[in-house]
Short mmCIF file of C-alpha atoms and ligand atoms in Angstrom, two decimals:
data_model
loop_
_atom_site.label_atom_id
_atom_site.label_comp_id
_atom_site.label_asym_id
_atom_site.label_seq_id
_atom_site.Cartn_x
_atom_site.Cartn_y
_atom_site.Cartn_z
CA MET Z 21 -32.68 -24.17 -0.46
CA SER Z 22 -30.21 -26.52 0.45
CA SER Z 23 -26.84 -24.84 1.75
CA ARG Z 24 -25.07 -26.57 -0.87
CA LYS Z 25 -26.95 -25.06 -3.44
CA ALA Z 26 -26.92 -21.46 -1.81
CA TYR Z 27 -23.04 -21.51 -1.85
CA ALA Z 28 -23.00 -22.55 -5.10
CA TRP Z 29 -25.13 -19.61 -5.76
CA LEU Z 30 -22.91 -17.12 -3.79
CA LEU Z 31 -19.82 -18.81 -5.48
CA ASN Z 32 -20.94 -17.92 -9.17
CA HIS Z 33 -22.73 -14.79 -8.17
CA ASN Z 34 -19.56 -13.39 -6.42
CA LYS Z 35 -17.40 -14.60 -9.23
CA GLU Z 36 -19.29 -13.05 -12.00
CA THR Z 37 -19.11 -9.66 -10.20
CA SER Z 38 -15.36 -10.24 -9.96
CA TYR Z 39 -15.30 -10.33 -13.51
CA LEU Z 40 -16.71 -6.94 -13.69
CA ASP Z 41 -14.54 -5.75 -11.24
CA SER Z 42 -11.26 -6.94 -13.27
CA VAL Z 43 -12.57 -5.24 -16.37
CA GLN Z 44 -12.89 -1.81 -14.20
CA SER Z 45 -9.15 -2.75 -13.18
CA LEU Z 46 -7.92 -2.99 -16.86
CA LEU Z 47 -9.67 0.00 -18.04
CA ASN Z 48 -7.98 2.02 -14.94
CA TRP Z 49 -4.87 0.80 -15.96
CA ASP Z 50 -5.51 1.87 -19.76
CA GLN Z 51 -6.42 5.02 -18.27
CA ARG Z 52 -3.50 5.92 -16.58
CA THR Z 53 -0.96 4.31 -19.18
CA HIS Z 54 -2.01 4.61 -22.96
CA ILE Z 55 -5.43 6.25 -23.25
CA PRO Z 56 -5.26 9.00 -25.64
CA PRO Z 57 -6.27 12.38 -24.36
CA ARG Z 58 -9.72 12.73 -25.78
CA GLY Z 59 -10.78 9.17 -24.56
CA HIS Z 60 -11.43 10.42 -20.66
CA ALA Z 61 -14.64 11.36 -21.02
CA HIS Z 62 -15.74 8.18 -22.48
CA ARG Z 63 -13.88 6.39 -19.74
CA ALA Z 64 -15.21 7.82 -17.06
CA ALA Z 65 -18.79 6.76 -18.54
CA GLN Z 66 -17.56 3.23 -18.75
CA LEU Z 67 -16.37 3.09 -15.27
CA ALA Z 68 -19.36 4.86 -13.81
CA THR Z 69 -21.92 2.29 -15.46
CA LEU Z 70 -19.68 -0.68 -14.61
CA ALA Z 71 -19.45 0.73 -10.98
CA ARG Z 72 -23.22 0.60 -10.74
CA PHE Z 73 -23.93 -2.89 -12.44
CA VAL Z 74 -21.36 -3.68 -9.74
CA HIS Z 75 -23.23 -2.03 -6.94
CA ILE Z 76 -26.45 -3.52 -7.91
CA ARG Z 77 -24.79 -6.87 -7.54
CA MET Z 78 -23.08 -6.68 -4.28
CA THR Z 79 -26.43 -5.38 -2.37
CA ASP Z 80 -28.87 -8.09 -4.30
CA PRO Z 81 -31.18 -9.12 -1.81
CA LYS Z 82 -30.96 -12.64 -2.91
CA MET Z 83 -27.12 -12.25 -1.52
CA GLY Z 84 -28.68 -11.80 2.04
CA GLU Z 85 -31.00 -14.60 1.37
CA MET Z 86 -28.23 -17.10 0.50
CA LEU Z 87 -26.01 -16.12 3.03
CA ALA Z 88 -28.47 -16.45 5.74
CA ALA Z 89 -29.00 -20.09 4.50
CA VAL Z 90 -25.53 -21.05 4.52
CA GLU Z 91 -24.49 -19.14 7.90
CA SER Z 92 -26.42 -22.05 10.12
CA SER Z 93 -24.97 -24.91 8.13
CA GLU Z 94 -22.06 -27.44 8.53
CA TRP Z 95 -20.08 -25.01 6.44
CA MET Z 96 -19.14 -22.85 9.22
CA LYS Z 97 -18.15 -25.54 11.48
CA ASP Z 98 -14.30 -25.10 10.52
CA PRO Z 99 -14.09 -21.15 10.62
CA LEU Z 100 -10.68 -21.41 8.25
CA SER Z 101 -11.90 -23.64 6.14
CA ALA Z 102 -11.99 -22.06 2.23
CA GLU Z 103 -16.08 -22.18 2.44
CA ALA Z 104 -16.07 -20.19 5.59
CA VAL Z 105 -13.76 -17.89 4.84
CA ASN Z 106 -15.62 -16.83 1.64
CA ILE Z 107 -18.87 -16.64 3.74
CA ARG Z 108 -17.43 -14.36 6.31
CA GLU Z 109 -15.92 -11.97 3.73
CA TRP Z 110 -19.17 -12.18 1.65
CA ARG Z 111 -20.67 -11.31 4.34
CA ARG Z 112 -18.66 -8.59 5.62
CA SER Z 113 -19.00 -6.87 1.92
CA TYR Z 114 -22.60 -7.27 2.08
CA ASP Z 115 -22.74 -5.57 5.63
CA ARG Z 116 -21.01 -2.62 4.56
CA ALA Z 117 -22.72 -2.35 0.94
CA THR Z 118 -26.18 -2.25 2.22
CA LYS Z 119 -25.89 -0.59 5.56
CA ILE Z 120 -25.21 2.59 3.92
CA PRO Z 121 -28.51 4.57 2.61
CA GLU Z 122 -28.66 4.72 -1.60
CA ARG Z 123 -28.84 8.78 -0.99
CA LEU Z 124 -25.88 8.49 1.07
CA ALA Z 125 -23.86 6.08 -1.30
CA VAL Z 126 -24.70 8.56 -4.06
CA GLU Z 127 -23.73 11.82 -2.50
CA LEU Z 128 -20.51 10.07 -1.11
CA ALA Z 129 -19.49 9.26 -4.91
CA ARG Z 130 -20.13 12.79 -6.18
CA ALA Z 131 -18.46 14.30 -3.24
CA SER Z 132 -15.30 12.14 -3.80
CA ALA Z 133 -15.37 12.94 -7.32
CA GLU Z 134 -16.00 16.77 -7.09
CA GLY Z 135 -13.29 16.43 -4.06
CA GLU Z 136 -10.67 14.66 -6.56
CA THR Z 137 -11.09 17.28 -9.46
CA ALA Z 138 -11.06 20.22 -6.96
CA TRP Z 139 -7.93 19.02 -5.52
CA GLU Z 140 -6.00 18.63 -8.92
CA GLU Z 141 -7.54 22.34 -10.19
CA ALA Z 142 -6.43 23.93 -6.42
CA ARG Z 143 -3.13 21.98 -5.28
CA PRO Z 144 -0.97 23.72 -8.26
CA ARG Z 145 -2.41 26.96 -7.57
CA ASN Z 146 -1.91 26.38 -3.45
CA ASP Z 147 -5.27 27.69 -3.18
CA TRP Z 148 -6.28 25.89 0.56
CA ALA Z 149 -9.08 28.13 0.38
CA ALA Z 150 -10.88 27.02 -2.64
CA PHE Z 151 -10.49 23.37 -1.27
CA LYS Z 152 -11.67 23.99 1.97
CA PRO Z 153 -15.21 23.48 1.34
CA PHE Z 154 -14.98 20.18 -0.96
CA LEU Z 155 -13.22 18.90 2.21
CA ALA Z 156 -15.23 19.76 4.68
CA ARG Z 157 -18.35 18.32 3.05
CA LEU Z 158 -16.43 15.11 2.57
CA VAL Z 159 -15.64 15.00 6.29
CA ALA Z 160 -19.23 15.52 7.32
CA LEU Z 161 -20.23 12.53 4.76
CA LYS Z 162 -17.53 10.30 5.98
CA ARG Z 163 -18.88 10.83 9.79
CA GLU Z 164 -22.22 10.29 8.49
CA GLU Z 165 -20.73 6.79 6.90
CA ALA Z 166 -19.22 5.85 9.83
CA GLY Z 167 -22.32 6.18 11.70
CA ALA Z 168 -24.12 4.05 9.44
CA LEU Z 169 -21.52 1.72 9.42
CA THR Z 170 -21.22 1.28 13.12
CA SER Z 171 -23.44 0.59 16.29
CA GLY Z 172 -22.05 3.08 18.69
CA GLY Z 173 -18.43 3.39 19.59
CA GLU Z 174 -15.16 5.09 17.34
CA LEU Z 175 -16.48 5.96 14.01
CA TYR Z 176 -12.94 6.00 12.88
CA ASP Z 177 -13.21 2.20 13.07
CA ALA Z 178 -15.67 1.73 10.61
CA LEU Z 179 -13.77 3.50 7.88
CA LEU Z 180 -10.24 1.96 8.84
CA ASP Z 181 -12.21 -1.50 8.45
CA ALA Z 182 -12.93 -1.03 4.80
CA TYR Z 183 -8.73 -0.90 4.44
CA GLU Z 184 -7.63 -3.30 7.25
CA PRO Z 185 -10.63 -5.46 8.32
CA GLY Z 186 -10.91 -5.71 12.06
CA GLU Z 187 -8.50 -3.22 12.82
CA THR Z 188 -9.06 -0.40 15.31
CA ALA Z 189 -7.61 2.94 16.42
CA GLN Z 190 -7.56 1.75 19.95
CA ASN Z 191 -5.29 -1.27 18.96
CA ILE Z 192 -2.58 0.54 16.72
CA ALA Z 193 -2.54 4.09 18.36
CA PRO Z 194 -0.39 3.20 20.97
CA VAL Z 195 1.75 0.91 18.64
CA PHE Z 196 2.09 4.02 16.63
CA THR Z 197 2.72 6.34 19.73
CA ARG Z 198 5.93 3.68 20.66
CA LEU Z 199 7.40 3.82 17.15
CA ARG Z 200 6.97 7.69 16.77
CA GLU Z 201 9.13 8.13 19.52
CA ALA Z 202 11.92 5.44 18.54
CA LEU Z 203 11.83 7.19 15.03
CA VAL Z 204 12.19 10.56 16.22
CA GLU Z 205 15.06 9.11 18.74
CA ILE Z 206 16.63 7.47 15.72
CA LEU Z 207 16.40 10.45 13.58
CA HIS Z 208 18.37 12.25 16.46
CA ARG Z 209 20.80 10.06 16.50
CA ILE Z 210 21.42 10.07 12.83
CA GLU Z 211 21.96 14.01 13.09
CA GLY Z 212 24.33 13.30 15.41
CA GLY Z 213 26.06 10.32 13.89
CA SER Z 214 29.72 10.23 12.48
CA ARG Z 215 29.03 9.73 8.88
CA ARG Z 216 27.27 11.36 5.69
CA PRO Z 217 26.75 9.66 2.39
CA ASP Z 218 27.36 11.22 -0.76
CA THR Z 219 24.07 10.99 -2.62
CA SER Z 220 25.46 13.36 -5.62
CA ILE Z 221 26.14 10.00 -7.45
CA LEU Z 222 22.49 9.05 -7.59
CA GLN Z 223 21.89 12.62 -9.75
CA LEU Z 224 23.89 12.15 -12.50
CA ALA Z 225 22.99 11.25 -16.13
CA PHE Z 226 21.19 7.51 -16.03
CA PRO Z 227 19.97 7.41 -19.62
CA VAL Z 228 16.05 6.14 -19.01
CA SER Z 229 16.37 2.95 -21.72
CA LEU Z 230 19.15 1.62 -19.67
CA GLN Z 231 17.17 2.29 -16.60
CA GLN Z 232 14.13 0.53 -18.39
CA THR Z 233 16.66 -2.67 -18.98
CA PHE Z 234 18.11 -2.47 -15.72
CA ALA Z 235 15.15 -2.34 -14.15
CA CYS Z 236 13.13 -5.39 -15.87
CA GLU Z 237 16.69 -7.68 -15.34
CA VAL Z 238 16.04 -6.98 -11.46
CA LEU Z 239 12.32 -8.25 -11.49
CA GLU Z 240 13.22 -10.87 -13.22
CA ARG Z 241 15.50 -12.07 -11.18
CA LEU Z 242 13.10 -11.10 -8.14
CA GLY Z 243 10.92 -13.65 -9.74
CA TYR Z 244 8.08 -11.52 -11.41
CA ASP Z 245 6.63 -13.47 -14.12
CA PHE Z 246 6.98 -11.21 -17.34
CA GLN Z 247 4.62 -14.09 -18.97
CA ALA Z 248 1.80 -13.05 -16.31
CA GLY Z 249 2.75 -9.52 -16.54
CA ARG Z 250 4.35 -6.27 -18.22
CA ILE Z 251 6.11 -2.97 -16.77
CA ASP Z 252 4.54 0.46 -18.53
CA PRO Z 253 5.76 3.90 -17.56
CA THR Z 254 3.15 6.32 -15.47
CA ALA Z 255 2.89 9.49 -13.63
CA HIS Z 256 1.93 7.90 -10.29
CA PRO Z 257 3.07 4.69 -10.20
CA PHE Z 258 0.35 1.60 -8.99
CA SER Z 259 0.03 -2.25 -9.76
CA VAL Z 260 -3.15 -3.95 -10.53
CA GLY Z 261 -3.75 -7.37 -10.57
CA ILE Z 262 -6.11 -8.27 -13.25
CA GLY Z 263 -6.42 -11.85 -12.92
CA PRO Z 264 -4.51 -14.80 -13.29
CA GLY Z 265 -1.56 -14.79 -15.68
CA ASP Z 266 -2.20 -10.73 -15.76
CA VAL Z 267 -0.96 -8.43 -13.11
CA ARG Z 268 0.87 -5.47 -14.20
CA ILE Z 269 3.36 -2.60 -12.62
CA THR Z 270 4.09 0.83 -13.45
CA THR Z 271 6.62 2.96 -12.58
CA ARG Z 272 7.96 6.41 -13.65
CA TYR Z 273 11.48 7.55 -14.82
CA ASP Z 274 13.93 10.49 -14.19
CA GLU Z 275 17.16 10.60 -15.93
CA ARG Z 276 18.83 12.34 -13.07
CA SER Z 277 17.54 9.75 -10.57
CA PHE Z 278 18.96 6.56 -10.35
CA SER Z 279 16.65 5.50 -7.32
CA MET Z 280 12.89 6.71 -8.40
CA ALA Z 281 12.08 4.25 -11.41
CA LEU Z 282 13.71 1.21 -9.83
CA PHE Z 283 12.64 1.42 -6.07
CA GLY Z 284 9.31 2.47 -7.72
CA ALA Z 285 9.58 -0.53 -9.67
CA ILE Z 286 10.21 -2.80 -6.97
CA HIS Z 287 7.94 -1.54 -4.62
CA GLU Z 288 5.17 -2.43 -7.38
CA ALA Z 289 6.64 -5.64 -7.67
CA GLY Z 290 6.44 -6.63 -4.19
CA HIS Z 291 2.50 -5.91 -4.59
CA ALA Z 292 2.36 -7.83 -8.15
CA LEU Z 293 4.46 -10.91 -6.46
CA TYR Z 294 1.71 -11.12 -3.46
CA GLU Z 295 -0.88 -11.11 -6.56
CA GLN Z 296 0.67 -13.44 -8.78
CA GLY Z 297 0.90 -15.70 -6.08
CA LEU Z 298 -2.61 -15.72 -4.80
CA PRO Z 299 -4.23 -19.26 -5.21
CA GLU Z 300 -5.44 -19.43 -8.78
CA GLU Z 301 -8.02 -21.72 -7.79
CA HIS Z 302 -10.04 -19.51 -5.57
CA TRP Z 303 -9.84 -16.64 -7.87
CA GLY Z 304 -12.98 -14.62 -8.12
CA ALA Z 305 -13.85 -15.57 -4.11
CA PRO Z 306 -12.50 -13.98 -1.12
CA MET Z 307 -9.95 -16.86 -0.31
CA GLY Z 308 -8.61 -15.81 -3.80
CA GLN Z 309 -7.97 -12.42 -2.64
CA ALA Z 310 -5.37 -10.32 -0.75
CA VAL Z 311 -6.17 -9.77 2.95
CA SER Z 312 -5.81 -6.04 3.35
CA LEU Z 313 -4.09 -3.08 2.13
CA GLY Z 314 -1.46 -3.44 4.72
CA ILE Z 315 -0.64 -6.79 4.52
CA HIS Z 316 -0.20 -5.76 0.54
CA GLU Z 317 2.20 -2.93 1.62
CA SER Z 318 4.12 -5.04 3.64
CA GLN Z 319 4.74 -7.08 0.38
CA SER Z 320 5.93 -4.40 -1.32
CA ARG Z 321 8.18 -2.19 1.23
CA MET Z 322 9.24 -5.70 2.21
CA TRP Z 323 10.77 -5.95 -1.56
CA GLU Z 324 11.68 -2.35 -1.84
CA ASN Z 325 13.56 -1.61 1.34
CA LEU Z 326 14.24 -4.88 3.42
CA VAL Z 327 15.13 -6.57 0.06
CA GLY Z 328 15.97 -3.99 -2.19
CA ARG Z 329 17.95 -1.78 0.10
CA SER Z 330 19.98 -4.21 1.50
CA PHE Z 331 23.68 -4.73 0.95
CA GLY Z 332 23.27 -8.67 0.43
CA PHE Z 333 21.00 -7.43 -2.60
CA TRP Z 334 23.69 -5.20 -4.01
CA LYS Z 335 26.49 -7.55 -3.41
CA TYR Z 336 24.80 -9.42 -6.51
CA PHE Z 337 23.13 -6.46 -8.59
CA TYR Z 338 25.94 -3.54 -8.22
CA PRO Z 339 28.32 -5.09 -10.92
CA GLN Z 340 25.27 -5.21 -13.38
CA ALA Z 341 24.63 -1.85 -12.60
CA GLN Z 342 27.86 -0.85 -13.13
CA LYS Z 343 27.69 -2.33 -16.80
CA HIS Z 344 25.00 -0.43 -17.40
CA PHE Z 345 25.98 3.04 -15.82
CA PRO Z 346 30.47 2.71 -16.33
CA PHE Z 347 30.56 5.93 -14.28
CA LEU Z 348 29.65 4.06 -11.05
CA ASN Z 349 32.72 1.95 -11.42
CA GLU Z 350 34.24 4.67 -9.91
CA ILE Z 351 32.12 4.34 -6.44
CA PRO Z 352 32.68 1.82 -3.99
CA LEU Z 353 29.92 -0.81 -3.14
CA GLU Z 354 29.76 0.37 0.25
CA ALA Z 355 29.50 4.28 -0.90
CA PHE Z 356 26.76 3.43 -3.15
CA HIS Z 357 24.75 1.36 -0.67
CA PHE Z 358 24.92 3.94 2.13
CA ALA Z 359 23.80 6.55 -0.90
CA ILE Z 360 20.39 4.64 -1.65
CA ASN Z 361 19.94 4.34 2.16
CA THR Z 362 20.61 8.39 3.25
CA VAL Z 363 18.05 9.81 5.35
CA SER Z 364 16.95 13.20 5.53
CA PRO Z 365 13.75 14.85 6.60
CA SER Z 366 11.39 16.27 4.27
CA LEU Z 367 7.96 17.65 3.29
CA ILE Z 368 6.59 15.37 0.72
CA ARG Z 369 5.98 11.63 2.17
CA THR Z 370 5.85 10.05 -0.63
CA GLU Z 371 9.69 11.02 -1.41
CA ALA Z 372 10.27 10.01 2.23
CA ASP Z 373 13.03 7.63 3.26
CA GLU Z 374 13.12 4.47 5.89
CA VAL Z 375 13.08 6.30 8.85
CA THR Z 376 11.29 9.59 8.26
CA TYR Z 377 8.23 7.77 6.46
CA ASN Z 378 6.47 6.59 9.07
CA LEU Z 379 6.54 9.68 10.73
CA HIS Z 380 4.58 11.22 7.94
CA VAL Z 381 2.05 8.78 8.15
CA LEU Z 382 1.60 8.98 11.75
CA LEU Z 383 0.70 12.78 11.50
CA ARG Z 384 -1.77 11.93 9.10
CA PHE Z 385 -3.60 9.66 11.26
CA GLU Z 386 -3.39 11.65 14.35
CA LEU Z 387 -5.29 14.25 11.95
CA GLU Z 388 -8.00 12.17 10.59
CA LEU Z 389 -8.36 10.59 13.62
CA ALA Z 390 -9.22 13.60 15.50
CA LEU Z 391 -11.18 15.13 12.48
CA MET Z 392 -13.60 11.70 12.90
CA ARG Z 393 -13.97 12.34 16.49
CA ASN Z 394 -14.63 16.19 16.20
CA GLU Z 395 -11.60 17.24 17.71
CA LEU Z 396 -10.79 19.20 14.81
CA GLU Z 397 -11.74 21.36 12.26
CA VAL Z 398 -11.27 21.10 8.70
CA ALA Z 399 -10.63 24.91 8.81
CA ASP Z 400 -7.83 24.27 11.66
CA LEU Z 401 -6.22 21.74 9.51
CA PRO Z 402 -3.53 23.11 7.63
CA GLU Z 403 -1.98 24.55 11.30
CA ALA Z 404 -2.34 21.50 13.19
CA TRP Z 405 -0.27 19.97 10.18
CA LYS Z 406 2.43 22.47 10.83
CA ASP Z 407 2.45 21.87 14.45
CA GLY Z 408 2.89 18.05 13.57
CA MET Z 409 5.68 18.67 11.12
CA GLN Z 410 7.74 20.41 13.18
CA ALA Z 411 7.26 18.27 16.34
CA TYR Z 412 8.16 14.90 14.25
CA LEU Z 413 10.35 16.31 11.55
CA GLY Z 414 11.46 19.56 12.37
CA LEU Z 415 10.18 21.18 9.08
CA THR Z 416 7.75 24.06 8.35
CA PRO Z 417 5.90 23.53 4.71
CA PRO Z 418 6.24 26.97 2.81
CA ASP Z 419 3.09 26.73 1.55
CA TYR Z 420 -0.61 24.32 1.56
CA ALA Z 421 0.83 22.15 -1.84
CA GLN Z 422 3.46 20.63 0.22
CA GLY Z 423 1.64 21.03 3.48
CA VAL Z 424 -1.93 19.47 4.12
CA MET Z 425 -2.77 19.50 0.39
CA GLN Z 426 0.28 16.81 -0.97
CA ASP Z 427 -2.03 13.55 -0.71
CA VAL Z 428 -4.79 12.89 -3.33
CA HIS Z 429 -6.33 10.53 -0.45
CA TRP Z 430 -8.45 13.01 1.56
CA SER Z 431 -9.60 14.74 -1.46
CA GLY Z 432 -11.44 11.28 -2.47
CA GLY Z 433 -12.81 10.51 0.66
CA ALA Z 434 -10.38 8.18 1.44
CA ILE Z 435 -10.00 8.42 5.23
CA GLY Z 436 -8.38 5.97 7.23
CA TYR Z 437 -6.18 4.57 4.62
CA PHE Z 438 -2.92 6.07 6.08
CA PRO Z 439 -2.66 3.73 8.44
CA THR Z 440 -2.10 0.77 5.98
CA TYR Z 441 1.28 2.55 4.95
CA THR Z 442 2.81 2.01 8.41
CA LEU Z 443 1.09 -1.10 9.46
CA GLY Z 444 2.50 -2.19 5.98
CA ASN Z 445 5.88 -1.46 7.59
CA LEU Z 446 5.48 -2.98 10.86
CA TYR Z 447 4.41 -6.42 9.42
CA ALA Z 448 7.25 -6.11 6.84
CA ALA Z 449 9.92 -6.11 9.56
CA GLN Z 450 7.97 -9.00 11.67
CA PHE Z 451 7.93 -10.96 8.20
CA TYR Z 452 11.22 -10.28 7.49
CA ALA Z 453 12.38 -11.39 11.27
CA GLN Z 454 10.29 -14.52 10.81
CA ALA Z 455 11.98 -15.66 7.10
CA GLU Z 456 15.63 -15.10 8.40
CA LYS Z 457 14.65 -17.41 11.47
CA GLU Z 458 13.46 -20.19 9.24
CA LEU Z 459 15.79 -19.58 6.26
CA GLY Z 460 18.71 -18.49 7.76
CA ASP Z 461 20.31 -14.83 6.79
CA PRO Z 462 18.26 -14.23 3.62
CA GLU Z 463 20.93 -11.49 2.52
CA ALA Z 464 23.45 -14.54 1.89
CA LEU Z 465 21.22 -16.22 -0.68
CA PHE Z 466 21.02 -12.40 -1.95
CA ALA Z 467 24.04 -11.72 -2.37
CA ARG Z 468 24.71 -15.06 -4.91
CA GLY Z 469 21.46 -13.68 -6.89
CA GLU Z 470 19.04 -16.46 -4.65
CA PHE Z 471 15.95 -14.95 -4.60
CA ALA Z 472 13.64 -17.94 -5.21
CA PRO Z 473 13.40 -19.34 -1.20
CA PHE Z 474 12.80 -16.40 -0.14
CA LEU Z 475 9.87 -15.91 -2.61
CA ALA Z 476 8.58 -19.48 -1.92
CA TRP Z 477 8.59 -18.75 1.68
CA LEU Z 478 6.36 -15.53 1.42
CA ARG Z 479 4.00 -17.72 -1.16
CA ASN Z 480 3.99 -20.66 1.18
CA LYS Z 481 2.97 -18.33 4.13
CA ILE Z 482 1.41 -15.03 3.31
CA HIS Z 483 0.58 -15.34 -0.35
CA GLY Z 484 -0.66 -18.85 -1.22
CA GLU Z 485 -3.27 -18.67 1.82
CA GLY Z 486 -5.40 -15.78 0.07
CA SER Z 487 -7.84 -14.29 2.75
CA ARG Z 488 -8.07 -17.06 5.22
CA TYR Z 489 -7.09 -15.06 7.72
CA ARG Z 490 -7.78 -11.43 8.99
CA PRO Z 491 -4.51 -9.23 8.65
CA ARG Z 492 -3.95 -9.53 13.09
CA ASP Z 493 -4.53 -13.25 12.70
CA LEU Z 494 -2.31 -13.58 9.83
CA VAL Z 495 0.87 -11.95 11.50
CA LYS Z 496 -0.12 -14.09 14.44
CA ALA Z 497 -0.17 -17.28 12.36
CA VAL Z 498 3.05 -16.45 10.52
CA THR Z 499 5.44 -14.98 13.45
CA GLY Z 500 3.44 -16.55 16.42
CA GLU Z 501 3.24 -12.85 17.74
CA GLY Z 502 0.60 -9.82 17.40
CA LEU Z 503 1.38 -6.28 16.26
CA LYS Z 504 4.65 -5.67 17.88
CA PRO Z 505 6.66 -2.41 16.73
CA GLU Z 506 9.90 -3.52 18.47
CA VAL Z 507 10.75 -5.62 15.36
CA LEU Z 508 10.92 -2.48 12.72
CA ILE Z 509 12.52 -0.37 15.61
CA GLU Z 510 15.02 -2.91 15.86
CA TYR Z 511 15.74 -3.61 12.19
CA LEU Z 512 16.13 0.38 11.59
CA MET Z 513 18.42 0.76 14.86
CA LYS Z 514 21.00 -1.76 13.62
CA LYS Z 515 20.84 -0.62 10.17
CA PHE Z 516 21.04 2.82 10.03
CA GLY Z 517 23.45 2.75 13.61
CA ALA Z 518 25.86 0.58 11.35
CA LEU Z 519 25.45 3.08 8.25
CA TYR Z 520 25.76 6.56 10.13
CA GLY Z 521 27.95 5.37 12.92
CA PHE Z 522 25.92 5.86 16.08
ZN1 ZN J 25 2.20 0.40 -2.55
#
C-alpha cells in the first residue's frame, strides 16, 4: 500500500476512535453532574463497553502495519510537520497499548476499579488497614506494567511518560529538589514577615446564585466561550473537552467561601480555554490534542493564580464583586487582594495555596518514586508521609484520611501523575514571564479588563500548536529555555515578599 493511502487509513481510523472517546467523555460528564442516582450501574456498563471498543481499535494489528508503511516514507522528513507529529504520537500510543499483555491489562483495570471503591469506603472510616492490600496489589501491578513498557532503566519513567511524554525522574528530581528548598525558605520568611492578611472577609455569606452570576461574568470576560461550553455544579470540579464547540467546566459552591467556586471556575476555565483554542481542523488526530497533563495544568494554574490572583485582575473585577456583595465596600482592594493570597501550611493538597501547594506534590513524587524503586513498602507509607509533612510543612496529620489517604490518584493506579501538577506550575511561571517580555506588563492590560491580547498570545504560542511539540520542547520553543525552577521561585519571592513584608 502506498504511504499516502496508509496515512489516510490511519487518519480515518484514529478519528473514529476519537469519536468513541468523546462519547465516553460526554457520558463521564453526565455521570458527574446530572445523572439520576439509580443510573450509575447502567452507566458503568456503558462506559466499560465503550472502553473495550476503544482498546480493540487502539491495538488493531492493522495500526502496526499502516504505521510501518508511513514511518519510512517522505511524510517523516520534517519531524514537526502535522503528518510526522501525528505518526509519532500514534506510534507512541500504539506501542504503549500493545506492549502490555492482555492478562495484565485486565488485572490492572479490575485492580483500579476495586482500589477506587475500596478507597471511597475506607477513607471516611479512616481505615488504612482495609485499603492497604488494594494499594499493595496496585503498586505490584504498576511495577509489572512499567516493566512491560520499558526495556531496563527507571520503572517510574514508564508511568510518568503516560502523563508527561518524554519526561524522566532523573530530569525532574533535581529541579524539584531546588524548588523544595526555595519553597521551605519562602515559607519561613512568610512566617517571619511583618504583615498578616485578614481572611475572615472571605468567609462571610456569599449567596450561591450571586457567586454563579459573578463567576460567569468573569469567565466571559476572560474569553471562555459560553456558546461553546457551559458551567455546572459538581462535587469534584473538572473540565472536559467533548469536541469542537463543546468544552464544559464544573465548579462547586460554598456560601461561606468567596474563593472556592470562583478560583475553581477560573482554574477549570484555564483548561477549557486551552481546549477551545486547539486547532479544529486537526480534531481527532494528535495535532488537534493537548500536549500533556503538565502543559494542561500550566494553563489552568496560570489563569487561576498568575492572572486570577493578581492585583491588576482585581483592580478591574473588584468593583463588580462589590456590586454583587455590597459588604465588600468596607474592605479596601489591597486588603482583599492580600486575603485571597493568604499562605498557610495545611494538611490537604487541594486546599493549599500557591506557595505550599508544590510541597504537597513533591512529597507524593518522592514517595511514589521510592515505591517504584522498591525502596519503600506500602506498609511503611503512612510513616513516610508523616515524616515528609513534618519536614516540609511542619504539620502532622491527625489521621490517615487527612494524610496518606486524602487523594484518589493512587487508589486508581495513577502513579506518575502528581509531578504534572508541579510541572504545570513551573511551566506556567515560565510562559507568563515570556508573555511579559513580549506583551509588556499583562497586569496593566488586566486592570483595564483587557484579557484578549494575553489569550491571543497563548493561542498563538501554545493552544494552536496542538501536540506538535513534546512538553519540554514546547517550553523551549516558547521561552527559549528548558525547565527552570528559578522563574517560579522569583515570582513567588517577589509577590509574597511584597504582600507579607519580607
Ligand atoms: Zn487542573
